[in-house]
Coordinates of C-alpha atoms in Angstrom, one line a residue:
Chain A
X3 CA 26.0 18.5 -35.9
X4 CA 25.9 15.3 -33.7
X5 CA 24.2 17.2 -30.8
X6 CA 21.4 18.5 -33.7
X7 CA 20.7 15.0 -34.7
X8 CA 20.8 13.8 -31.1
X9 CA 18.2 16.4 -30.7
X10 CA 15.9 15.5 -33.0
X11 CA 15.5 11.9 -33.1
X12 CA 14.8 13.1 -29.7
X13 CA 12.2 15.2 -30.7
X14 CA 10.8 12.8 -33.2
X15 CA 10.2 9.9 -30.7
X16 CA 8.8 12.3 -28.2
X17 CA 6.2 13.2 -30.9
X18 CA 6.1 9.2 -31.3
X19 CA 5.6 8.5 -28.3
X20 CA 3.0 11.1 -27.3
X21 CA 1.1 9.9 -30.7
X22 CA 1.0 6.2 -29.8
X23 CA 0.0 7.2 -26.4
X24 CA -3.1 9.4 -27.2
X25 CA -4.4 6.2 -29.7
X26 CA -3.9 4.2 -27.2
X27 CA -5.3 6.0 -24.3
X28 CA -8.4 6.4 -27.2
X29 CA -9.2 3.1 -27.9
X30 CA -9.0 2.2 -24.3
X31 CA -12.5 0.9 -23.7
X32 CA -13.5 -2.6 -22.6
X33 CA -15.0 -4.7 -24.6
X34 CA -18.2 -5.9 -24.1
X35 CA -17.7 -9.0 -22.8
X36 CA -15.1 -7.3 -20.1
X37 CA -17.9 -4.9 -19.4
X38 CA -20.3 -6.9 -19.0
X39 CA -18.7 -8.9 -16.0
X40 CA -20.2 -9.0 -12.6
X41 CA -18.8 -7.7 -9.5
X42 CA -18.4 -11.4 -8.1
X43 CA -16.9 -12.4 -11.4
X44 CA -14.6 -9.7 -11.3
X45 CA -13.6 -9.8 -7.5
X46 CA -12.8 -13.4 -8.0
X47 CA -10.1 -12.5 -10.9
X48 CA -8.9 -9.7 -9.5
X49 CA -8.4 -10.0 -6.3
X50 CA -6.3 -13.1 -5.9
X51 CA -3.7 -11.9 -8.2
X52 CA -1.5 -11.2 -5.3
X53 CA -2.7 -12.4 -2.1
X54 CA -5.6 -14.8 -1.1
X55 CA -9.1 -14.2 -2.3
X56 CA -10.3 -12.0 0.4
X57 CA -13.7 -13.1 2.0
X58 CA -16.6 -10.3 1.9
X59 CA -17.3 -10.8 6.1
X60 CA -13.5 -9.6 6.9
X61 CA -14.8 -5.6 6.7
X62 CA -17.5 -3.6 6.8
X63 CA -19.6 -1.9 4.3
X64 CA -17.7 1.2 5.0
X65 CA -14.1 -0.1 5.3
X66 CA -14.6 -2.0 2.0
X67 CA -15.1 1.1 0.2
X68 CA -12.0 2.5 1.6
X69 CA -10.2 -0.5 1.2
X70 CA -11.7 -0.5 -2.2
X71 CA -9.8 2.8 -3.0
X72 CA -6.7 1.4 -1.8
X73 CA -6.8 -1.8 -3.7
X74 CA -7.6 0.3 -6.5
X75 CA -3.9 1.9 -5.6
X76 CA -1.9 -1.2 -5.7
X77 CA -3.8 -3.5 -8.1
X78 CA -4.5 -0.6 -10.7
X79 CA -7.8 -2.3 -11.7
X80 CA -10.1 0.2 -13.3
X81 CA -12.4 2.4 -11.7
X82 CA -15.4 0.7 -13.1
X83 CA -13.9 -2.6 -11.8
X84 CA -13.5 -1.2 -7.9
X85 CA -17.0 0.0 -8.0
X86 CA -18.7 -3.0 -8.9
X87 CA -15.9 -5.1 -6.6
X88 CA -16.6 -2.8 -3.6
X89 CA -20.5 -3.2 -4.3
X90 CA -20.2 -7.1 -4.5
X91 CA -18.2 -6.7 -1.5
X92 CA -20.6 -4.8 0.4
X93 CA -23.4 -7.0 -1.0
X94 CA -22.1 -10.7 -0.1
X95 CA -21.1 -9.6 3.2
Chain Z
X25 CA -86.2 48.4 56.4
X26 CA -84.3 51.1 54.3
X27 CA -81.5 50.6 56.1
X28 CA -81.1 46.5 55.8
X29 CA -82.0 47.5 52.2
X30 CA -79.0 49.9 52.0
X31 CA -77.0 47.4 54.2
X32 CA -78.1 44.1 52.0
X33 CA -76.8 46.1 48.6
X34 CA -73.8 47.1 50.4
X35 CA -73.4 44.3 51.0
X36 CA -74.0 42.8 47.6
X37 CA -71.5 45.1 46.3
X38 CA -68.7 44.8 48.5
X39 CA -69.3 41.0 47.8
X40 CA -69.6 42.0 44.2
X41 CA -66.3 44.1 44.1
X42 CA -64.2 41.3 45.9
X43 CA -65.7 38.5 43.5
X44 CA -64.5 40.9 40.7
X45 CA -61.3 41.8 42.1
X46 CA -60.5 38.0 42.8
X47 CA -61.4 37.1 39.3
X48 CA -58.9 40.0 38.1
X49 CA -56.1 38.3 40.6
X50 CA -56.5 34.9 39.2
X51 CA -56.5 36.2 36.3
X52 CA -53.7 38.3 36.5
X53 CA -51.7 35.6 38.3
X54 CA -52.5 32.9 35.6
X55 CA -51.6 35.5 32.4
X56 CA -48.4 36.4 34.7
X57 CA -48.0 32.5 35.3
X58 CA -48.3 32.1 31.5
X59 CA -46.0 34.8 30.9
X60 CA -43.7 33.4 33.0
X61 CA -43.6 29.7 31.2
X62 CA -43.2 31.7 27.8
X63 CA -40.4 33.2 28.3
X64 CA -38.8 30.3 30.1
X65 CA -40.0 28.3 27.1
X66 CA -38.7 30.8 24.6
X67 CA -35.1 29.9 26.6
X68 CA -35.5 27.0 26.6
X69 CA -36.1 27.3 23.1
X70 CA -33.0 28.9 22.1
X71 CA -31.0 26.4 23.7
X72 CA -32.8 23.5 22.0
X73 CA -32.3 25.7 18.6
X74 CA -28.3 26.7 19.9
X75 CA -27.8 22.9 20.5
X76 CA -29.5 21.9 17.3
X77 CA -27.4 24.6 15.0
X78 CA -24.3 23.1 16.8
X79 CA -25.4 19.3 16.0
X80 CA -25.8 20.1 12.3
X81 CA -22.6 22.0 11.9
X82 CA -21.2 19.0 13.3
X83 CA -23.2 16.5 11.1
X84 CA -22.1 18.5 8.5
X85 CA -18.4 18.5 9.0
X86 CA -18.7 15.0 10.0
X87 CA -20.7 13.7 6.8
X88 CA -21.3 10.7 7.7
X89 CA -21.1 8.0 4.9
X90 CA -18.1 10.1 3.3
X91 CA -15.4 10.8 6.1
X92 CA -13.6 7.4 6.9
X93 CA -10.7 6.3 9.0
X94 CA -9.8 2.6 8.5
X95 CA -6.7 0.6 11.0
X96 CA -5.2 -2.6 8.9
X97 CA -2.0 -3.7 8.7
X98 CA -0.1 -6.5 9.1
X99 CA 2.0 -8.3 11.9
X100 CA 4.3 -11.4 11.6
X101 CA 6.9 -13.2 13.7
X102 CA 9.1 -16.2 13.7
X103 CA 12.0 -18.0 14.2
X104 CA 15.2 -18.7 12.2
X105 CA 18.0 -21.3 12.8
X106 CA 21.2 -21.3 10.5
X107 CA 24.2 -22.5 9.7
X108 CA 26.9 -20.8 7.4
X109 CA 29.9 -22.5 6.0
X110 CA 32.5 -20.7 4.2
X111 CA 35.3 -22.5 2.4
X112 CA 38.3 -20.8 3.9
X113 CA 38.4 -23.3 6.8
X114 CA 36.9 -21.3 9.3
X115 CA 34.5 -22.9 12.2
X116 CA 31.0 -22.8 10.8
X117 CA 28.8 -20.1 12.1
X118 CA 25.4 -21.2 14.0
X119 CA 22.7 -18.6 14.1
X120 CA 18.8 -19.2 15.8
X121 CA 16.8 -16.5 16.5
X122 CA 13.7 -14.9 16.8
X123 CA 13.0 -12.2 14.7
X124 CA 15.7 -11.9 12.0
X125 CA 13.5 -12.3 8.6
X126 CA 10.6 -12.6 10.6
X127 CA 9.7 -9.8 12.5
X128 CA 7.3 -7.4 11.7
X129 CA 4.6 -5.0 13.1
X130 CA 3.1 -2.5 11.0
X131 CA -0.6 -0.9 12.0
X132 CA -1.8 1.0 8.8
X133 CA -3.8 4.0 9.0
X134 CA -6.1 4.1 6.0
X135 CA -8.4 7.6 6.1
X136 CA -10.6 8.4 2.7
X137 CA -12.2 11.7 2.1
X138 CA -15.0 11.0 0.1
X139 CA -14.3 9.0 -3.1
X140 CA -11.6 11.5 -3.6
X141 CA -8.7 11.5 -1.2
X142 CA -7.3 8.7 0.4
X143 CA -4.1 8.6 3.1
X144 CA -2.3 5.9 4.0
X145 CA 0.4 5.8 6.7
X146 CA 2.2 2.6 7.4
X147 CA 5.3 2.8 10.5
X148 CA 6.8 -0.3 11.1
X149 CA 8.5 -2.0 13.6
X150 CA 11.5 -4.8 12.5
X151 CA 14.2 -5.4 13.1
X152 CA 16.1 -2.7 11.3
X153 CA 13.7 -0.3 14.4
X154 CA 11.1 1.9 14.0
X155 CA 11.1 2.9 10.1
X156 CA 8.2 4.0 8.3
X157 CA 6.5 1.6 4.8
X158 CA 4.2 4.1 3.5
X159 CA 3.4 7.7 4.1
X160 CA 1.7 9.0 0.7
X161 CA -1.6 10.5 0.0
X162 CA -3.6 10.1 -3.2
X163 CA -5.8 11.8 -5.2
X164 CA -8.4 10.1 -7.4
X165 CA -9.0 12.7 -10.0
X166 CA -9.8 10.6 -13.0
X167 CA -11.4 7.2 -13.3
X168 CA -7.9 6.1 -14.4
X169 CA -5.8 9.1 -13.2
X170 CA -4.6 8.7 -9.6
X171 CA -2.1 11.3 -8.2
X172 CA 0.2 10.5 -5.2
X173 CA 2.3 12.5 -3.3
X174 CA 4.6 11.6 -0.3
X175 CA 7.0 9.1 1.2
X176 CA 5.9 5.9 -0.7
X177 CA 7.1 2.2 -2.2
X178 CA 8.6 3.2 -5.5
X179 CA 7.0 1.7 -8.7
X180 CA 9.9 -0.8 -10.1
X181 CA 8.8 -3.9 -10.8
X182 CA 6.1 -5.9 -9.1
X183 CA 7.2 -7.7 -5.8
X184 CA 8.4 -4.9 -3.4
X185 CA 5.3 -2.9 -3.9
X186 CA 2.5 -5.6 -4.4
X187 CA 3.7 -8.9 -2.7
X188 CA 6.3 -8.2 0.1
X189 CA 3.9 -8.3 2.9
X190 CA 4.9 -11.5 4.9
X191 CA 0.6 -12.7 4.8
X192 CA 1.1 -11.9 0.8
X193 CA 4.8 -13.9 0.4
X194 CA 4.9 -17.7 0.1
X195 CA 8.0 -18.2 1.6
X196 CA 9.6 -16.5 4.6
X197 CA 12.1 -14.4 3.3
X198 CA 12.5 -11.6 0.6
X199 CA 14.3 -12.7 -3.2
X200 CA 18.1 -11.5 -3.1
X201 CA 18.7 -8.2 -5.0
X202 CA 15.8 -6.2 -5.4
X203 CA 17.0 -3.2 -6.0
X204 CA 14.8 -0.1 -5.0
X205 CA 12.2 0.1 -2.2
X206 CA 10.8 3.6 -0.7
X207 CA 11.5 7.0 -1.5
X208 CA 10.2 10.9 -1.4
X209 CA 8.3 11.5 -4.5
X210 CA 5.2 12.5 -6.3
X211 CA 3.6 10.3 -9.1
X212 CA 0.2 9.2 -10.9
X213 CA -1.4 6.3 -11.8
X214 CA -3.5 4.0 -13.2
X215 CA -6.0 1.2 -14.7
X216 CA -7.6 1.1 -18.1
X217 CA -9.6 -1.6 -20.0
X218 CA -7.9 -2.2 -23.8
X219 CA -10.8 -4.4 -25.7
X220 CA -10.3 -7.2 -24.0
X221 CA -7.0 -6.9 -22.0
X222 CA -6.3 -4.1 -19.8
X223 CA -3.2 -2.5 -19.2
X224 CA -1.7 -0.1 -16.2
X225 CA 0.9 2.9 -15.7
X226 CA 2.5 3.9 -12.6
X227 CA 5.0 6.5 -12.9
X228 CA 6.8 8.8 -10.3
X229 CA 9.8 11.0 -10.1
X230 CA 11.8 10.9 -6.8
X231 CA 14.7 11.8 -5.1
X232 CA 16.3 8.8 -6.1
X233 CA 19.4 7.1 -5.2
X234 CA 23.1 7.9 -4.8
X235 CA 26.9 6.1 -4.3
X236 CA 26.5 5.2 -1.1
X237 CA 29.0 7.6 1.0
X238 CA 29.1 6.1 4.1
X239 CA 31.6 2.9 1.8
X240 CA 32.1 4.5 -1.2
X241 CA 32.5 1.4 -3.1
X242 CA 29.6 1.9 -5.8
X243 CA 26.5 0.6 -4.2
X244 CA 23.5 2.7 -3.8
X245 CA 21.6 4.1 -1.4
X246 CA 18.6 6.3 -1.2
X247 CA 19.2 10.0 -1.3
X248 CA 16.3 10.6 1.0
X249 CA 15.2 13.9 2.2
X250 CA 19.3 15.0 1.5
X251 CA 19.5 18.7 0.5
X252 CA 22.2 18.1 -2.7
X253 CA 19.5 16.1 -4.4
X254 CA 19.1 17.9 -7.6
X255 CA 19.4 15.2 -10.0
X256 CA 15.3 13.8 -10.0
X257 CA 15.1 9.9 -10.5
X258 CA 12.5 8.9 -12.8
X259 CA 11.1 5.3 -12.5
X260 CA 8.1 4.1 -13.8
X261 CA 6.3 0.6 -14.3
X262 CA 3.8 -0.5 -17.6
X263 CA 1.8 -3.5 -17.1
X264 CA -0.2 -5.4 -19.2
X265 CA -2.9 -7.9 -18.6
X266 CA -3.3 -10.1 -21.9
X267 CA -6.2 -11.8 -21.4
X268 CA -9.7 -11.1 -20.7
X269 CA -9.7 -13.5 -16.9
X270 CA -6.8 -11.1 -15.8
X271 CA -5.1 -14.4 -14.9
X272 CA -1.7 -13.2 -16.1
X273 CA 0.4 -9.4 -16.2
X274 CA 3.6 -8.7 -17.5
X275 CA 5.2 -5.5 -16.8
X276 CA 8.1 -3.7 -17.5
X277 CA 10.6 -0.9 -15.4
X278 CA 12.8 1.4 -15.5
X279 CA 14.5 4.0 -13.9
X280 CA 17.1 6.3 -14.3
X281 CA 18.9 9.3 -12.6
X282 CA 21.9 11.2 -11.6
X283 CA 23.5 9.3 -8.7
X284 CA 26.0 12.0 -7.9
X285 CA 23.9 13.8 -4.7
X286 CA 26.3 16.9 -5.0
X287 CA 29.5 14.8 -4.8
X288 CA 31.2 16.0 -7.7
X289 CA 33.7 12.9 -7.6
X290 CA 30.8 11.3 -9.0
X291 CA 29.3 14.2 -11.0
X292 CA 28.2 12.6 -14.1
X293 CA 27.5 9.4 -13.1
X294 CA 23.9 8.0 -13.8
X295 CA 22.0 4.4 -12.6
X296 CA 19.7 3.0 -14.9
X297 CA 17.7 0.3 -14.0
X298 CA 14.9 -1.9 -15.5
X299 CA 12.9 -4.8 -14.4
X300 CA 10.8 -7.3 -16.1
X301 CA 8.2 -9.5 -14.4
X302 CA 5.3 -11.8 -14.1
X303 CA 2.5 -12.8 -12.1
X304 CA 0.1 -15.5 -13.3
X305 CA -2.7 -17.1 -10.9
X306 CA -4.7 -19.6 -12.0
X307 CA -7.5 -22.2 -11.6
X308 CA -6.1 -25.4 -13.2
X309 CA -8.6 -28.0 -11.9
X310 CA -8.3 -29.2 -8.7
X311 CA -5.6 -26.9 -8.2
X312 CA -4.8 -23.1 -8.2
X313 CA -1.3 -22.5 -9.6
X314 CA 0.7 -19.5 -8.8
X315 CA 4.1 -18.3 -10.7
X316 CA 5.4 -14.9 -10.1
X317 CA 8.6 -13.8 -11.3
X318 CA 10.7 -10.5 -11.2
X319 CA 14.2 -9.9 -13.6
X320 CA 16.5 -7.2 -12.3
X321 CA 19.5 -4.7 -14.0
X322 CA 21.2 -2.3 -12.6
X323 CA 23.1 -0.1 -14.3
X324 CA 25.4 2.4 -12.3
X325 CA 27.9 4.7 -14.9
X326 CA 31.8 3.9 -14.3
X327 CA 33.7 5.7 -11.6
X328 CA 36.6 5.5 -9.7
X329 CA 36.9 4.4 -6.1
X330 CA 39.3 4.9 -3.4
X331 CA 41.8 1.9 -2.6
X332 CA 40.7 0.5 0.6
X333 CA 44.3 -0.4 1.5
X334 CA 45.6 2.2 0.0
X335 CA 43.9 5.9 -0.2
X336 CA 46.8 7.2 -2.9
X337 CA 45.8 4.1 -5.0
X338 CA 42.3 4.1 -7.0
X339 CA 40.2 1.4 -8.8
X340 CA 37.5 0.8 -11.0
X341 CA 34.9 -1.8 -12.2
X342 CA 31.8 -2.5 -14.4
X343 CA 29.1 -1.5 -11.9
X344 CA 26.4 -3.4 -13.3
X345 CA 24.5 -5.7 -11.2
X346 CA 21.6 -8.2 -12.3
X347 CA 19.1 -10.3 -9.8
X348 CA 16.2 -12.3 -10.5
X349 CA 13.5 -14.9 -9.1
X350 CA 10.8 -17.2 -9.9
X351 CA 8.6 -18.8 -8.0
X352 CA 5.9 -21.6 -8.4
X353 CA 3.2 -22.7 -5.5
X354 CA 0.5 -24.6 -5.6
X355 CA -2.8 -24.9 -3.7
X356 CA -5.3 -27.9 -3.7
X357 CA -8.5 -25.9 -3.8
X358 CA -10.7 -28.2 -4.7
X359 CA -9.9 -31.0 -2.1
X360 CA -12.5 -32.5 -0.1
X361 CA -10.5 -32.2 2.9
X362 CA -10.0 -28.6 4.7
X363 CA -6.5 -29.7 6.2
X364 CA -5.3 -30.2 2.8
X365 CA -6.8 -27.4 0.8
X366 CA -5.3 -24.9 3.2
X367 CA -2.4 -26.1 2.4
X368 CA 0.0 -24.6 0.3
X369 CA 3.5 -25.8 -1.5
X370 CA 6.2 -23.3 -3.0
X371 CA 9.5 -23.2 -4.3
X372 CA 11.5 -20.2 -5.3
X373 CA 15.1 -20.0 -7.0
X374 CA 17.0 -16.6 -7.3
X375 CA 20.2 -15.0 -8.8
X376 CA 21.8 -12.2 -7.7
X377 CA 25.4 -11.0 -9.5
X378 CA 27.1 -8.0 -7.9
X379 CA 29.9 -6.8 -10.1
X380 CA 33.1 -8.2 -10.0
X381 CA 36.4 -6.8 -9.0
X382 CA 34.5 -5.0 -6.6
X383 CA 34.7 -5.1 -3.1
X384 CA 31.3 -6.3 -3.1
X385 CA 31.3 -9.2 -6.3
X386 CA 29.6 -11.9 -5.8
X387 CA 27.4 -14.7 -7.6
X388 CA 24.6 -15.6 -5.1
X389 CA 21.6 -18.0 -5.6
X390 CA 18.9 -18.3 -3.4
X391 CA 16.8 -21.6 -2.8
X392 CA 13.5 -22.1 -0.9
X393 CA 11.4 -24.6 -0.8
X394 CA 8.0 -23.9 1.6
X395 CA 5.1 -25.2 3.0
X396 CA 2.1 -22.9 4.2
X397 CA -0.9 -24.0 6.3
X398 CA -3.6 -21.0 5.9
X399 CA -5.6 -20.7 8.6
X400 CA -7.4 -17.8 6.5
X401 CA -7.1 -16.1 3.4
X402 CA -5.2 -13.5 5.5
X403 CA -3.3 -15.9 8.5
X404 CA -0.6 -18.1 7.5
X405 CA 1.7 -20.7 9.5
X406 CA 4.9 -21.6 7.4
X407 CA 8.1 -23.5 7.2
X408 CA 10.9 -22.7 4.6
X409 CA 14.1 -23.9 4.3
X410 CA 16.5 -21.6 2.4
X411 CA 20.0 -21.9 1.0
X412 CA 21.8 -19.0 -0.2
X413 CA 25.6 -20.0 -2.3
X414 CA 27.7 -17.1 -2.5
X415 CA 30.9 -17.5 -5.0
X416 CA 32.9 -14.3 -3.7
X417 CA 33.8 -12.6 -7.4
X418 CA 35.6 -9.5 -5.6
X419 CA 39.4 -8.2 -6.8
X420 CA 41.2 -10.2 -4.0
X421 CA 43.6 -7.3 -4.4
X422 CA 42.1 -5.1 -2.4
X423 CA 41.5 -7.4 0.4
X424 CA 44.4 -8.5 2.9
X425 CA 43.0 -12.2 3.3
X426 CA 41.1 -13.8 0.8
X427 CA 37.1 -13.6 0.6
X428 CA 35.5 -16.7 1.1
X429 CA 32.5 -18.8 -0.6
X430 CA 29.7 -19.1 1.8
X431 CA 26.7 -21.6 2.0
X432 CA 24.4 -20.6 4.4
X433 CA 21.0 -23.1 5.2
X434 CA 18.1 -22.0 7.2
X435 CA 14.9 -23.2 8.7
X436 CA 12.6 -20.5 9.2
X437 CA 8.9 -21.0 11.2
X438 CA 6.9 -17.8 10.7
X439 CA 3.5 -16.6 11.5
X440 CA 1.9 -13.6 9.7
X441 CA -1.8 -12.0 9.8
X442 CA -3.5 -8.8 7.8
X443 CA -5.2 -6.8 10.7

């Protein structure tokens, strides 16, 4: 009887959980302020979260967009946010 | 006359006939000539044609533009002088060396495939040898869907995966307790935008982490690529970036898993652990202000453990652990001077609590206060001093002399640069 319970309040907040995840993974879009921000604008909030502010000369075009992807691994920022990072990047340099 | 007639158009003729026959053997000779360069220019064709095939094949394999190989990394080295006092009378113990906390060379090979694939392999030399940080390759299959598979830092909280790089720290050493770092795994990840904050998942299952059984006393230790590791660890981080400047995230861990690795002394035995923490970096006119923070549980089911003085005797404890820093520094930005606004000041203050009456309690804190001269946003110079308090909180019981209290104080000069 215990076990049966056990068993579905697990199965209940599984179901939760899955439904809270799909509206949330729905209403994830950016507002339009967010989206609106520029790649300089984004680089400069972004990328001093953890270490210094890094300066656009340090790497080439090419090594920024592979240092872009692994930024993109460690900071989680959006895909939308790397590529207009990466394209400031390869810009200002 | 007839016959100077006959002789004259004999003449003519034979004249006539050679004239011809030369023309036909200049002729011939030029068309045989011509031959001759067309068929060497045919081969030579082919060759160009061969080389040209063989060029393209290779342009294509190559695609340049979408085919990279990139070598950073990070190096850092130092010096450490300590002094450790304990409160059982004994001598105080003086330490100075290079290396110690501060050593550290680690090339990283970053290669990309196209937007798509990205590898990244990170050995390491320190001073625990040659070791390896990161050997993981991802898969960008989504705009916010990463997948990653391999040897990688395990996402727990936030500093051991996203500030433990000496160039990233602000003080020399590591905070006390953290309690995961790498494993063998496969995960996925990623960013999305929510209105106007964003949030972040990064999950993974692992091998995980097992009663250490090289001591046996309860404290973990990676399972690794051991063959008994059937019980998966699942450990996972959520963050959460509130506001729309991404100036602050908060995130929350956990992870949980079997710790037994096969040893049926230990077969139902779990660790559950969770973290909290925060990162907030921000522009407060003329400064930038820094706080990063990191709270620590470890939760490791009850067992029983082998007497160290005497194996028919057993014992047990709560084997929960807890650890926890936070840090502040600040950075003048916005001075005039560039000695000053490279400068940078930080304090940290950690906790760590290993479980008492076992052989390994103790109540630790950790204090550092540092100063960092940045030579770049990547090269640092810094100074900390550190003292770590350690109230022993083990069952004296199963010790034959007492464990002491220990203050230890350090002065640590390090140097570290991203490559």
């Amino acid at each position: 009887m215990k076990k049966l319970l056990i068993n579905k309040i697990g199965f209940i907040s599984t179901i939760g959980f899955a439904v809270v995840t799909a509206f949330t993974i729905a209403s994830c879009v950016a507002s339009q302020k967010v989206a609106s921000k520029s790649g300089a604008q984004l680089w400069a909030e972004n990328c001093q979260h953890c270490h210094n502010t890094p300066a656009p000369g340090s790497f080439s075009g090419d090594q920024w967009e592979t240092i872009g992807m692994h930024m993109q691994t460690r900071a989680l920022i959006t895909e939308s946010e790397r590529n207009k990072i990466v394209e400031f990047l390869q810009a200002a340099r | 006359m007839e016959n100077y007639i006959w002789n004259k158009r004999k003449r003519v003729s034979t004249v006539g006939i050679l004239t011809v026959a030369t023309w036909c053997l200049v002729f011939n000779l030029a068309d045989a000539q011509q031959m001759l360069t067309r068929e060497e220019q045919a081969k030579k064709d082919s060759v160009t044609d061969a080389r040209i095939a063989m060029l393209e094949k290779h342009a294509a394999l190559h695609k340049p533009g979408l085919d990279h190989f990139v070598v950073v990394g990070l190096t850092t080295f130092g010096y450490a002088s300590g002094k450790t006092t304990s409160n059982d009378g004994s001598a105080p113990l003086k330490a100075s060396a290079f290396g110690t906390d501060s050593y550290e060379f680690s090339p990283m090979l970053l290669w990309r495939q196209g937007k798509k694939v990205l590898l990244e392999f990170e050995p390491s030399f320190n001073n625990d040898g040659v070791g390896v940080n990161w050997a993981a390759i991802s898969y960008f299959a989504k705009p916010n869907l990463i997948f990653r598979g391999g040897y990688f830092v395990v996402p727990f909280g936030m500093y051991t995966k996203k500030l433990a790089a000496a160039w990233i720290n602000k003080v020399a050493t590591d905070p006390i307790g953290l309690p995961t770092a790498q494993d063998y795994g496969f995960g996925v990840s990623g960013g999305l935008p929510l209105g106007s904050m964003k949030w972040n998942y990064d999950l993974a299952v692992t091998n995980g982490l097992t009663i250490d059984p090289t001591v046996n006393n309860g404290t973990l230790t990676n399972v690794n690529l051991g063959a008994a590791a059937r019980n998966k660890t699942f450990v996972g981080r959520l963050g959460l970036l509130p506001f729309s400047n991404n100036s602050l995230e908060i995130g929350v861990s956990g992870m949980t898993g079997g710790v037994s690795n096969g040893n049926m002394t230990y077969a139902d035995v779990r660790a559950n652990l969770y973290a909290f923490d925060l990162n907030y970096v921000k522009n407060l006119s003329p400064v930038l202000i820094n706080v990063k923070s990191q709270y620590n549980v470890v939760d490791v089911g009850t067992a029983t453990y082998v007497n160290p003085l005497d194996a028919t005797k057993s014992y047990t404890f709560n084997n929960s652990s807890t650890s926890g820093y936070g840090q502040l520094s600040i950075r003048p930005t916005e001075s005039q001077i560039d000695f000053i606004k490279n400068l940078e000041l930080a304090f940290r203050y950690g906790q760590y609590n290993t479980p008492k009456n076992s052989v390994w309690g103790a109540n630790t804190t950790q204090t550092d206060y540092g100063l960092n001269y940045w030579i770049n946003w990547r090269t640092v110079v810094r100074v900390t001093y550190e003292v770590l308090n350690s109230k022993s909180t083990v069952d004296q019981s199963l010790f034959t002399s007492p464990v002491p209290n220990t203050k230890t104080q350090a002065f640590h000069i390090q140097f570290s640069i991203q490559l």
